[in-house]
Structure formats: structure tokens, C-alpha cells
Amino acid sequence: MNNSSTRVAESQKAVTRRRSRLIAAAFLAAATLLVGRLAWVQIAWGPELQQQAEAQRARVYVEPARRGDIVDRAGNQLAYTMQARSLTVSPVLLRKELREQQELQMSVDGLSREAIDAQVDARVEDVLRTMANEIPKMIEGAHAVNGAQDEDGEKARENRVSSKDILDKLHADSNYEVLVRNVDPDVAAEVAKDFHGVAADHQDIRQYPNGAVGENIVGKVSMDGQGQFGLEASSDSVLTGINGRSTEDVSADGQSIPGTLRDAVPAVDGSHVKLTIDVDLQTFVQRTLEQAKANSLAKDAEAVVLDAHTGEVLAMANTGTVDPNGNLEKQLAQGRSFDNYAISHPYEPGSVAKIITAAAAIEEGLTNPQEVHQVPGSIDMAGVTVKDAWVHDVAPYTTAGIFGKSSNVGTLQLAQRIGEEKFAEYLDRFGIGQTTGIELPNESPGLLPVVEQWSGGTFANLPIGQGMSWTTLQMASVYQALANGGERVEPRIISEVVGPDGQEVPAEPAKRTRVVSEETARTTVDMFRSTFQQDPMGVNSGTAQGNGIEGYQLSGKTGTAQKVNLETGAYSQSQFWITFAGIAPADDPRFVVAVMLDEPQRGPLEGGAGGQSAAPVFREISSWLINRENIAQSPPAEPFVLEQR
């Protein structure tokens, strides 16, 4: 080999070595980059990527807590929760998947691309219409089989599932629609199995088995289970439980990965609330009020029944209460309401408030039932002239007669003996101008001007029940204090709360206030029997004559309060609140009943009989209670002399 060939060979070897080194360097550089990238991914991005992967695999499952029941004093259910399902769908995704399914099926059937494009939309629409038609049939068919079909044709039509509504939702441009709520779990599972894309989501249905009975007390929950009205709202934190949670990993096809269940926390159901309400009595009182409203042509009617000694609310009712099981929009448009007017809508009580003046005067030793007063037909107080409801000259009324006949003038004569400051003290003791403390929302304290703001005419109004406003519950509370030997007990409507473990949660004891002595209370209650007295000559007749219950002593007071004319700002001569509050029986008090009729045009009994008075309603409720409790008859009692002759 010559030198030239040797140089060429060495040159080629050098080139090969340089190329090898370059290739090796390139591989080394690439390897270094890959190792560095891998290290970066593992060290810097690793935790975040791991979290993302876990998030993609992990599924958090919620175990809904069951809302506590609301029951009456005997354990009858007023509200309870029933499990159901909501049928839901993602319309956009459903139509996309149905389109893919139909295209695949037509392709398998050998159709051309052109034929597939021409027919796919119609086929998808056929599936949607089948769903819209068959789902209602499955739901209504299950109702018929289970005997749950509503006997009320109108309500059945309101609750019927509409095929048109379902089809509209299936056509919606949205990712989530609720097709039907409140579906039986078994039916929902069948629908979800038969129709692609339909899910059966868990849903709790709050049931109100008594309809409108007690609904003003119980209230209602919203679609998402939150308390909206009444006790459902005020006791929402007690009734609502704590949802359980758990986490589990799933595979790409949605299958659970064994051994990955973690962070499991069981659900804690809500507590049960037992009320003092008697559902049978509540039903009777509501029915009686509705009848009284219709008979008297009144705008509204209210009533409260208390246990005379414990202050427990046995019934609390008003007319026009919503039935939560019916069409709410329709009912609200008709004037029905969720409001509990007996605690939220105060009004001037009228002469029913005179019992405070009577009790104060007796407690202060300023009079007794037999004292004779010379009562003129009118009285002037600080420039305000007040008259009695009937025209008379100076009359020799006894103290019992002043209240039995409801003399405004005689009541103000006694109030003058008491004095403004002392009278204001008694109003405070009886709880006027204060909330009662009842465990319900939206209670009004009423209206009572503070004594420092009393004008010359204020003291001419307050002792006869004008110039201040009470709720029906406050009215009942005043009479409860006297029926209970002069001790006012804060009204209570919750008897007990029972936790999900069955343990009773102690309730705070009701506040007690000594208003007057036992002797004064007995004397006052006994004296107000005069309201029911009936004298053929009329001399010793009370304002509630003819409304007694044979064999029983009753005590109470009628009331007529003028409403303010909004146009003139003065008291109306044609618009009134008609009230009555009383105690049954008077000799051994068991019940206190307070009633209000708003602008009655005639009597509350059938055909408008009974006079423009709420006393007949008191009599009906008291008679029902006496008969139901089989209360022994009262001993004979001497009538009071109301007018000395």
C-alpha cells in the first residue's frame, strides 16, 4: 500500500471516529435530556400529577342523612321524609350518544354514508319521543298498581307527568335536566335500566300527611330540603342531619377498585321533634274557623288553645292555610298563605283586654266584684271623650257588671284608680308588647307605646283594649296567667326533641312570671263568669249570654275593636276585629281558648246566626274539649249582680 492509500485510509478512520463521537455525544445529550425530564416529572410534577390521577380515579359518595320527623303530642306524624328518586339526564350528551349508536347500527346494517346521514336525525327523534311517551306510562302505571292513584281528579291531573314536558327537556340545549321528581325508587331504577342516559338520583320527599291541618305551624321545606316556613325553618338545624361521605377509586370503565374504600364517615340522621299540638283538636279548630269565616263573611279567623297550667299550645290555627300537597302557585294566587297569623299579625284586642284592668284593680285592693259604681254614659279623660256601646244615664253597675256588660266608662273609672304608671307595670307583667318566646319564626311582639310616650288620650284607650296591638297567642297567654293562679308561663309548642340515637334532648324550662296573687286570679276568673250570665229581664245579662255550656262554669270576655280607616286615619265605624278569650271550666281551669274574627258581617254560626261575636266559636271549641276529655260537670254557682236595683 502506497503512502497515498495510507493517508486516505487514516482520513476515513478519523472521519468515522468524529462521527462516532458526534453520534455518541448526541445520544448522551438526548439521554441526559430524557433523564432530566424524567427527574423533573418525578420530582417537580410528580405530586401534582399523582393528585390529578387520584382525582380522576377517586369518587366521593354522599350518603344523605334523613330529616327528622315532626309529630304531635300523641306521636301522630305531621311531617316525615320518604326516600324517592329524581330522573335526570344530560340532553346534549344523550343526543350525541344516541346519534353515535344509531350511526353504528345503520353501518352494521349495511347502509351507505349518504343513507345514514339522511336517516340518523329522524331515528334519534324517534328514540326521544319513545322516552317521552313511555316514562310517564311507567310512572303512572306503578301508581295505579300500588293503589296510590289520587281520588281527587283535579289533584291527579296536577301531579300527572307530561310527555310534552319531558320531550321539551330532552330537546333542551343543556347538560342537566330533571325529567321527573318524586319517583318511586324501584320505578326509577326500571326507567334508568330501560332508557339510555337516564339516571335515578337520590331524592328525599318531605311528606305532610295531614295536608293543610297544622301547616301554619309545621311549615314546609324547599326542593333542596331546606326549611322555608314554620317549624321546618325555625328548627331546621335540629331536623337536618349530617350527610355521610366515603371515597373509593374506580377504573376507566367505572368499576370499583377493591381495597380503595377510605375516609368513610357514616350519616347522622336529624332529630325528631315532638310538638304539644293535638292533631285531632287542631283539625277541629281549623274546620270550625273555616266554617265561622264562611258563615260570618269575615276576611279571616284565628284561634289558639293553651293548656291552662303548662302554657302548652294544643292548637294554633288560622283560615286560608296552604295545603303543601296541592298546587302551591294556584293556592297562593287564591289568597292562601304559609303565614302563621296567630303569632305574626297583631291587632287591637278590644274589650277582651279589660281583664288586665280588672286583675290590676283587684290585686291593688282598689275594688271587689260586688262594689257598686255610679257609671255615667261617657267619661272625659285628658280631652278624650269615651262612651259606652249603649246609651244610658248614670247606672249603678257592680265591678262584675262593669266587665260582664263591658262598660268602657266603668273600666276607665277603675283605671283612674290604678294610675298610669301602675297600669303600665301590669301590662309589662302580662307580657304586652313582648314576644311570648314561642319556638316559631316571625313572632311579632305586638305594639305597646312606652309609658314615657303616652299622650293625654293614651290612657283613655289602653285599659279598654285600644291603642295597642296583640297577637292571638298573646291574648291567650294573658288569660292563661289568670287561669294558672296568676302565674304566666311562656307558651311552648315543642314538647321534646329526640336525637337519632333515641336519646331525649332536654329542653329549657319555660319562663314563669308571677303576675298577680292566686287569690286575685281566682277572684278575677270567677268574676268573668258574669260575661255568660243570662237574665230574662236583661238586667244581669252579660255580653256572651246564650253561649254557655249547660252544667259547666265558663269565664271569658268579648271584644270589639275598631279598625283604623286608612283614608281618614280615624277609627272606622264599620270595620272591626271581633275577639273572645276564655277559660273552660272556670271552677277548675283546664283550657284557655282565644278567638279572633276579622271584619265579620254577621254571626259565625250556620246561616249567619250567633250575633256579631266570637263567643259562639269559643263555645264550640270548649264544648268539643270538655266532651273529648270527659270533664266532670261544675258545681252550681250563684250568678253575679251586675246592676244594683
XYZ file of C-alpha atoms in Angstrom:
645
model
C 0.000 0.000 0.000
C 1.497 3.343 -1.001
C 1.545 6.434 1.159
C -1.408 7.970 -0.655
C -3.649 4.996 0.122
C -2.475 5.023 3.712
C -3.395 8.673 4.159
C -6.837 8.117 2.641
C -7.493 5.204 4.987
C -6.373 7.133 8.034
C -8.516 10.102 6.958
C -11.570 7.873 6.641
C -10.905 6.392 10.064
C -10.644 9.869 11.556
C -13.944 10.884 9.965
C -15.566 7.719 11.284
C -14.227 8.421 14.798
C -15.509 12.015 14.690
C -18.928 10.824 13.506
C -18.997 8.200 16.207
C -18.102 10.750 18.827
C -20.778 13.126 17.498
C -23.378 10.381 17.490
C -22.329 9.295 20.970
C -22.473 12.893 22.151
C -25.925 13.277 20.602
C -27.132 10.100 22.269
C -25.603 11.236 25.548
C -27.248 14.616 25.250
C -30.610 13.009 24.428
C -30.215 10.586 27.302
C -29.316 13.435 29.622
C -32.382 15.371 28.492
C -34.612 12.346 28.956
C -33.206 11.602 32.399
C -33.515 15.251 33.366
C -37.054 15.393 32.036
C -37.949 12.234 33.886
C -36.391 13.575 37.063
C -38.310 16.852 36.638
C -41.551 14.998 36.085
C -40.934 12.743 39.068
C -39.720 15.427 41.461
C -41.403 18.663 40.376
C -44.591 17.493 38.679
C -44.945 14.152 40.420
C -47.120 15.166 43.392
C -49.464 17.253 41.231
C -49.795 14.537 38.602
C -50.397 11.987 41.328
C -53.179 14.172 42.739
C -54.720 14.556 39.288
C -54.600 10.819 38.734
C -56.197 10.182 42.102
C -58.854 12.779 41.357
C -59.652 11.047 38.074
C -59.902 7.663 39.791
C -61.474 8.754 43.075
C -65.204 9.003 43.504
C -66.725 10.698 46.550
C -70.041 9.160 47.553
C -72.517 11.055 49.724
C -74.904 9.178 51.994
C -77.804 11.576 52.585
C -78.967 11.988 56.175
C -82.673 11.564 56.769
C -84.508 14.639 58.029
C -86.159 14.171 61.405
C -89.906 13.671 61.788
C -92.321 16.175 63.296
C -95.063 14.535 65.366
C -97.926 15.726 67.569
C -98.210 15.106 71.314
C -99.555 11.575 70.709
C -96.865 10.674 68.162
C -99.029 11.181 65.076
C -96.852 12.220 62.135
C -97.174 15.792 60.948
C -94.117 15.681 58.675
C -91.772 12.861 57.700
C -89.264 12.061 54.983
C -89.706 9.380 52.331
C -86.930 8.271 50.008
C -87.522 8.701 46.300
C -85.597 9.340 43.107
C -85.349 12.093 40.528
C -84.980 11.034 36.897
C -82.230 13.185 35.390
C -80.484 13.409 32.035
C -77.847 15.382 30.134
C -79.767 16.282 26.948
C -76.717 17.393 24.924
C -74.712 14.276 25.776
C -77.740 11.999 25.369
C -78.478 13.199 21.835
C -74.781 12.872 20.904
C -74.593 9.295 22.198
C -77.917 8.327 20.609
C -76.648 9.691 17.302
C -73.473 7.607 17.579
C -75.486 4.498 18.464
C -77.829 4.947 15.506
C -74.975 5.595 13.079
C -73.182 2.439 14.269
C -76.343 0.346 13.984
C -77.102 1.588 10.466
C -73.483 0.961 9.457
C -73.735 -2.625 10.747
C -76.970 -2.958 8.774
C -75.017 -2.052 5.612
C -76.435 1.404 4.908
C -74.332 3.839 2.929
C -72.928 7.026 4.397
C -75.447 9.038 2.449
C -78.358 6.945 3.790
C -77.015 7.174 7.326
C -76.779 10.980 7.144
C -80.301 11.177 5.755
C -81.920 8.996 8.423
C -79.952 9.492 11.663
C -81.761 12.626 12.885
C -85.179 11.038 12.448
C -84.088 7.893 14.272
C -82.735 9.898 17.220
C -86.002 11.831 17.351
C -87.956 8.549 17.394
C -85.962 7.403 20.430
C -86.562 10.706 22.246
C -90.303 10.553 21.560
C -90.447 6.956 22.755
C -88.766 8.017 26.000
C -91.147 10.952 26.426
C -94.190 8.716 25.927
C -93.119 5.625 27.859
C -91.640 7.209 31.014
C -94.982 8.765 32.127
C -96.749 5.458 31.465
C -94.281 3.559 33.627
C -94.641 6.038 36.497
C -98.445 6.302 36.375
C -98.782 2.563 35.894
C -96.808 1.979 39.083
C -99.093 4.397 40.949
C -102.165 2.507 39.797
C -100.715 -0.877 40.766
C -99.698 0.383 44.201
C -103.094 1.922 44.832
C -101.596 5.397 45.090
C -103.737 6.993 42.454
C -105.271 10.163 43.884
C -109.036 10.105 44.311
C -109.163 13.829 43.692
C -109.297 14.172 39.924
C -108.016 17.737 39.906
C -105.003 16.925 42.070
C -104.300 13.820 39.987
C -104.220 15.950 36.859
C -101.896 18.430 38.543
C -99.471 15.661 39.520
C -99.575 13.859 36.148
C -96.253 13.588 34.327
C -96.415 15.387 30.994
C -94.925 13.724 27.906
C -94.607 17.135 26.276
C -92.611 18.485 29.241
C -90.255 15.524 29.096
C -89.759 15.876 25.346
C -89.017 19.582 25.732
C -86.370 18.767 28.331
C -84.836 16.073 26.127
C -84.514 18.713 23.391
C -83.004 21.284 25.763
C -79.575 22.740 24.988
C -78.252 21.943 28.451
C -76.083 19.447 30.272
C -78.525 18.718 33.103
C -82.299 18.430 33.287
C -84.633 16.874 35.859
C -87.228 14.951 33.893
C -89.423 13.869 36.826
C -89.147 14.319 40.590
C -90.552 12.197 43.413
C -90.363 8.842 41.641
C -90.578 5.542 43.498
C -87.022 4.086 43.745
C -87.989 0.790 42.091
C -89.743 2.536 39.208
C -86.828 4.938 38.768
C -84.389 2.020 38.597
C -86.540 0.359 35.924
C -86.667 3.555 33.860
C -82.902 4.057 34.154
C -82.332 0.445 33.031
C -84.656 0.702 30.032
C -83.578 4.076 28.690
C -80.001 5.007 27.890
C -78.732 8.205 29.511
C -81.392 8.453 32.242
C -80.070 8.474 35.811
C -82.029 7.836 39.037
C -80.657 10.395 41.504
C -81.364 10.100 45.218
C -84.075 12.429 46.490
C -85.840 12.819 49.814
C -89.527 13.722 49.709
C -90.991 15.562 52.677
C -94.463 14.239 53.344
C -97.251 16.166 55.086
C -99.943 13.537 55.698
C -102.455 15.991 57.209
C -102.412 18.433 54.306
C -103.360 21.939 55.435
C -104.000 20.842 59.036
C -101.286 22.430 61.169
C -99.375 23.627 58.130
C -99.210 27.169 59.541
C -97.237 25.638 62.430
C -95.234 22.908 60.697
C -94.268 24.896 57.598
C -92.546 23.413 54.578
C -89.134 22.558 53.125
C -87.802 23.685 49.758
C -86.969 21.362 46.871
C -83.392 21.077 48.187
C -84.591 20.096 51.663
C -84.087 23.408 53.468
C -86.734 24.617 55.915
C -88.725 27.510 54.444
C -91.642 28.199 56.748
C -92.828 27.459 60.263
C -91.133 24.909 62.463
C -89.342 23.438 59.431
C -87.472 26.764 59.248
C -87.027 27.629 62.939
C -85.880 24.081 63.831
C -84.023 23.399 60.587
C -80.684 22.838 62.347
C -82.315 20.285 64.668
C -84.246 18.424 61.977
C -81.408 18.367 59.450
C -78.841 15.625 59.928
C -75.232 15.394 58.757
C -74.595 13.641 55.442
C -72.194 10.717 55.395
C -69.246 10.562 52.947
C -66.843 7.980 51.581
C -64.176 7.870 48.874
C -63.396 4.975 46.515
C -61.265 4.582 43.373
C -62.823 3.409 40.115
C -61.354 2.067 36.896
C -61.685 3.694 33.487
C -64.893 1.739 32.845
C -66.414 2.871 36.136
C -65.849 -0.335 38.111
C -64.882 -0.017 41.794
C -61.289 -0.955 42.577
C -61.280 -3.370 45.537
C -59.475 -2.217 48.644
C -59.617 1.508 47.835
C -62.586 2.480 50.034
C -61.437 5.137 52.501
C -62.455 8.206 54.522
C -65.836 6.636 55.312
C -67.965 8.785 57.634
C -71.476 7.482 58.400
C -74.526 9.723 58.045
C -76.146 11.132 61.175
C -79.901 11.470 60.772
C -81.773 14.517 62.016
C -83.558 14.634 65.357
C -87.279 14.088 65.736
C -89.356 16.954 67.124
C -92.448 16.215 69.188
C -94.952 19.043 69.447
C -97.507 19.901 72.106
C -100.135 20.099 69.350
C -103.080 17.699 69.392
C -103.731 16.944 65.723
C -107.370 15.964 66.349
C -108.027 19.253 68.137
C -106.069 21.156 65.502
C -108.233 19.593 62.798
C -111.431 20.509 64.630
C -110.312 24.086 65.303
C -109.281 24.688 61.685
C -112.555 23.277 60.394
C -114.524 25.359 62.906
C -112.678 28.528 61.892
C -113.241 27.919 58.195
C -116.946 27.428 58.854
C -117.082 30.537 61.041
C -115.354 32.566 58.359
C -117.775 31.374 55.687
C -120.846 31.866 57.890
C -119.872 35.338 59.106
C -118.381 36.526 55.784
C -115.247 37.515 57.712
C -111.945 38.196 55.975
C -110.040 35.817 58.264
C -110.299 33.934 61.538
C -107.750 32.774 64.115
C -107.745 30.704 67.299
C -105.250 29.458 69.890
C -105.877 26.797 72.544
C -103.490 26.558 75.522
C -103.179 24.176 78.415
C -104.222 26.410 81.309
C -101.387 25.314 83.625
C -98.414 24.422 81.422
C -98.889 27.040 78.700
C -98.506 24.307 76.074
C -100.071 25.123 72.711
C -102.702 22.469 71.992
C -103.932 24.112 68.792
C -102.978 27.209 66.822
C -104.956 27.853 63.675
C -105.932 30.420 61.103
C -108.007 30.277 57.958
C -106.626 30.132 54.425
C -103.716 27.813 55.237
C -101.899 26.281 52.270
C -102.106 22.553 51.614
C -98.457 21.637 50.871
C -99.578 18.591 48.906
C -101.548 20.650 46.381
C -100.723 23.114 43.629
C -98.922 25.838 45.589
C -98.970 28.503 42.887
C -102.702 28.091 42.429
C -103.370 28.228 46.169
C -101.214 31.298 46.696
C -102.999 33.018 43.815
C -106.273 32.263 45.622
C -105.044 34.065 48.737
C -103.930 31.090 50.792
C -100.755 31.510 52.798
C -97.996 29.778 54.765
C -98.115 32.580 57.352
C -98.967 31.818 60.955
C -101.197 34.836 61.579
C -101.856 33.845 65.198
C -98.293 34.890 66.092
C -97.263 37.242 63.287
C -100.239 39.568 62.661
C -101.182 41.635 65.729
C -104.394 43.652 66.020
C -106.164 45.773 68.615
C -107.800 43.327 71.054
C -110.741 45.492 72.146
C -112.637 44.782 75.374
C -111.076 41.341 75.762
C -108.110 43.296 77.233
C -110.227 44.692 80.074
C -109.359 41.647 82.156
C -105.939 43.245 82.791
C -107.619 46.339 84.241
C -109.844 44.119 86.364
C -106.981 41.998 87.700
C -104.824 45.061 88.449
C -107.619 46.825 90.339
C -108.368 43.723 92.439
C -104.668 42.991 93.073
C -104.131 46.554 94.289
C -107.123 46.263 96.625
C -108.983 49.022 94.800
C -112.254 47.150 94.219
C -114.073 43.844 94.556
C -116.678 42.127 92.373
C -119.611 43.354 94.461
C -118.668 47.049 94.728
C -121.308 49.313 93.192
C -120.112 52.150 90.941
C -122.079 55.060 89.621
C -121.211 54.796 85.940
C -122.247 57.590 83.554
C -122.804 57.095 79.850
C -119.499 58.802 78.955
C -116.251 59.931 80.529
C -113.744 62.637 79.630
C -110.046 61.817 80.058
C -107.443 64.406 79.047
C -109.800 65.873 76.493
C -110.827 62.497 75.073
C -114.479 61.539 75.476
C -115.194 57.816 75.693
C -118.715 56.394 75.619
C -120.259 53.032 76.313
C -121.554 50.987 73.393
C -125.130 51.640 74.549
C -126.769 54.864 75.675
C -127.542 55.099 79.390
C -127.735 57.576 82.239
C -125.701 57.125 85.397
C -126.109 53.433 86.248
C -125.290 51.517 89.452
C -123.061 48.814 87.974
C -121.105 46.471 90.186
C -117.479 45.739 89.322
C -118.680 42.389 87.969
C -121.311 44.297 85.994
C -118.757 46.702 84.506
C -116.919 43.768 82.943
C -119.879 41.462 82.382
C -121.670 44.194 80.441
C -118.349 45.548 79.065
C -118.681 49.161 80.142
C -115.856 51.291 78.722
C -116.680 54.109 81.124
C -116.682 51.897 84.217
C -113.409 50.281 83.139
C -111.755 53.696 82.775
C -113.062 54.757 86.202
C -111.216 51.766 87.666
C -108.149 52.505 85.551
C -108.013 56.014 87.022
C -107.816 54.446 90.473
C -104.885 52.316 89.315
C -102.958 55.169 87.700
C -100.859 55.266 84.540
C -97.539 54.045 85.949
C -99.018 51.145 87.889
C -101.192 50.154 84.909
C -98.089 50.179 82.667
C -96.435 47.863 85.185
C -99.262 45.345 84.871
C -99.136 45.477 81.075
C -95.471 44.537 81.349
C -96.191 41.688 83.779
C -98.762 40.236 81.398
C -96.206 40.341 78.555
C -97.867 43.008 76.427
C -95.502 44.476 73.831
C -93.188 41.465 74.152
C -92.780 38.270 72.184
C -94.006 35.223 74.081
C -90.895 33.146 73.394
C -92.733 30.535 71.318
C -90.337 28.341 69.305
C -91.629 29.538 65.935
C -90.308 32.086 63.442
C -91.641 35.558 62.686
C -93.380 36.153 66.011
C -94.481 39.749 66.455
C -94.226 41.470 69.862
C -97.333 43.468 69.017
C -97.388 47.185 69.687
C -97.415 48.992 73.012
C -96.280 52.609 73.375
C -93.725 53.069 76.157
C -95.156 54.900 79.114
C -92.859 57.901 78.531
C -94.567 58.413 75.166
C -98.135 58.199 76.409
C -100.173 61.212 75.407
C -103.214 62.509 77.240
C -105.510 60.186 75.318
C -103.346 57.049 75.534
C -104.639 56.168 78.988
C -108.173 56.614 77.699
C -107.569 53.808 75.162
C -105.248 51.186 76.648
C -107.440 49.976 79.559
C -110.294 49.247 77.133
C -108.101 47.436 74.589
C -107.412 50.123 72.006
C -104.179 51.933 71.193
C -102.135 48.715 71.453
C -101.979 45.508 69.425
C -101.767 41.856 70.436
C -101.437 38.589 68.598
C -103.943 35.838 69.288
C -101.214 33.916 71.116
C -100.542 36.911 73.382
C -104.267 37.161 74.087
C -104.368 33.502 75.106
C -101.258 33.991 77.257
C -102.917 36.782 79.258
C -105.842 34.516 80.141
C -103.518 31.584 80.801
C -101.771 33.594 83.528
C -105.067 34.077 85.389
C -106.250 30.504 84.759
C -102.956 29.301 86.257
C -103.388 31.051 89.582
C -101.751 34.306 88.494
C -98.523 32.815 87.093
C -97.815 33.358 83.406
C -95.937 30.518 81.724
C -94.242 31.186 78.403
C -96.198 29.279 75.755
C -94.404 26.267 74.346
C -95.063 24.263 71.189
C -92.133 21.808 71.300
C -92.653 19.004 73.797
C -89.351 17.216 73.287
C -86.539 16.608 70.833
C -85.317 13.045 70.342
C -81.908 12.527 68.777
C -81.161 9.876 66.129
C -79.786 7.673 68.916
C -83.143 7.756 70.676
C -81.912 9.986 73.471
C -84.127 12.891 74.507
C -82.506 16.308 74.276
C -83.511 18.317 77.365
C -85.453 21.487 76.596
C -85.037 24.705 78.510
C -87.871 25.134 81.028
C -90.456 27.751 80.162
C -90.014 31.083 81.914
C -92.569 31.762 84.649
C -93.727 35.205 85.784
C -95.848 35.938 88.810
C -98.417 38.440 87.532
C -100.964 38.578 90.368
C -101.629 36.566 93.503
C -103.540 33.285 93.444
C -106.413 34.923 95.294
C -106.639 37.757 92.748
C -106.501 35.279 89.870
C -109.316 33.159 91.348
C -111.437 36.234 92.042
C -110.903 37.626 88.527
C -111.611 34.354 86.744
C -114.726 33.803 88.844
C -115.945 37.366 88.250
C -115.655 36.988 84.491
C -118.283 34.250 84.628
C -120.613 37.238 84.519
C -119.975 37.548 80.784
C -122.011 34.352 80.205
C -124.910 35.258 82.503
C -128.388 35.250 81.018
C -131.213 37.145 82.697
C -134.732 37.088 81.203
C -135.086 40.717 82.316
C -131.757 41.640 80.733
C -130.527 43.449 83.855
C -127.943 40.855 84.838
C -127.128 39.536 81.366
C -123.539 39.526 80.104
C -122.242 40.180 76.595
C -121.802 36.434 75.886
C -125.238 35.386 77.087
C -126.553 32.283 75.361
C -123.044 30.904 74.757
C -122.658 28.942 77.975
C -122.354 25.151 78.188
C -125.011 23.530 80.340
C -123.535 22.080 83.501
C -120.225 23.933 83.257
C -118.876 27.228 84.505
C -117.132 29.288 81.843
C -115.169 32.513 82.196
C -114.179 34.938 79.485
C -114.577 38.255 77.760
C -115.944 39.512 74.460
C -114.140 42.168 72.465
C -114.914 44.534 69.625
C -112.071 46.706 68.374
C -112.498 49.377 65.745
C -110.051 49.239 62.875
C -108.374 52.393 61.643
C -109.793 53.772 58.402
C -106.723 54.148 56.183
C -108.290 57.028 54.262
C -109.270 59.175 57.242
C -106.740 57.973 59.821
C -109.590 57.722 62.341
C -111.320 54.694 63.834
C -113.813 53.115 61.440
C -117.467 52.798 62.373
C -117.987 49.725 60.194
C -114.774 47.679 60.286
C -113.980 45.677 63.421
C -111.856 42.924 64.894
C -114.197 40.715 66.927
C -112.430 38.811 69.705
C -113.131 36.431 72.548
C -110.853 34.833 75.123
C -111.987 32.498 77.837
C -111.296 29.690 80.279
C -113.014 26.293 80.487
C -114.089 25.258 83.031
C -113.882 28.359 85.228
C -114.035 26.476 88.551
C -111.182 24.100 87.617
C -109.335 25.645 84.646
C -108.113 23.190 82.030
C -108.102 25.109 78.762
C -107.695 28.652 77.510
C -109.238 29.488 74.134
C -108.670 32.757 72.258
C -110.526 33.607 69.027
C -110.412 36.479 66.521
C -112.709 37.198 63.573
C -111.564 39.864 61.118
C -114.436 42.065 59.898
C -117.342 39.611 60.224
C -120.527 40.863 58.600
C -122.840 38.622 60.663
C -122.749 35.749 63.151
C -120.284 32.818 62.874
C -122.921 30.088 63.161
C -124.806 28.472 60.299
C -126.781 30.991 58.293
C -125.011 33.899 59.971
C -126.580 33.244 63.370
C -124.848 33.864 66.706
C -124.603 37.649 66.578
C -121.524 39.636 65.621
C -119.474 37.854 68.267
C -116.651 35.328 68.517
C -118.194 33.775 71.647
C -120.023 31.015 69.682
C -116.675 29.847 68.281
C -115.237 29.739 71.813
C -118.253 27.723 72.895
C -117.862 25.171 70.078
C -114.182 24.600 70.766
C -114.649 24.446 74.548
C -117.579 22.050 74.220
C -115.531 19.747 71.987
C -112.686 19.716 74.523
C -114.987 19.112 77.501
C -116.689 16.209 75.722
C -113.470 14.686 74.449
C -111.794 14.857 77.874
C -114.989 13.764 79.657
C -114.587 16.565 82.207
C -116.850 16.372 85.240
C -119.582 18.979 85.495
C -119.022 22.113 87.538
C -120.788 22.653 90.867
C -123.694 25.141 90.856
C -122.595 28.779 91.212
C -124.521 31.855 92.176
C -124.836 34.474 89.440
C -123.362 37.921 89.993
C -125.401 41.058 90.445
C -124.387 43.223 87.511
C -126.633 46.212 88.082
C -127.875 47.177 91.537
C -131.617 47.822 91.534
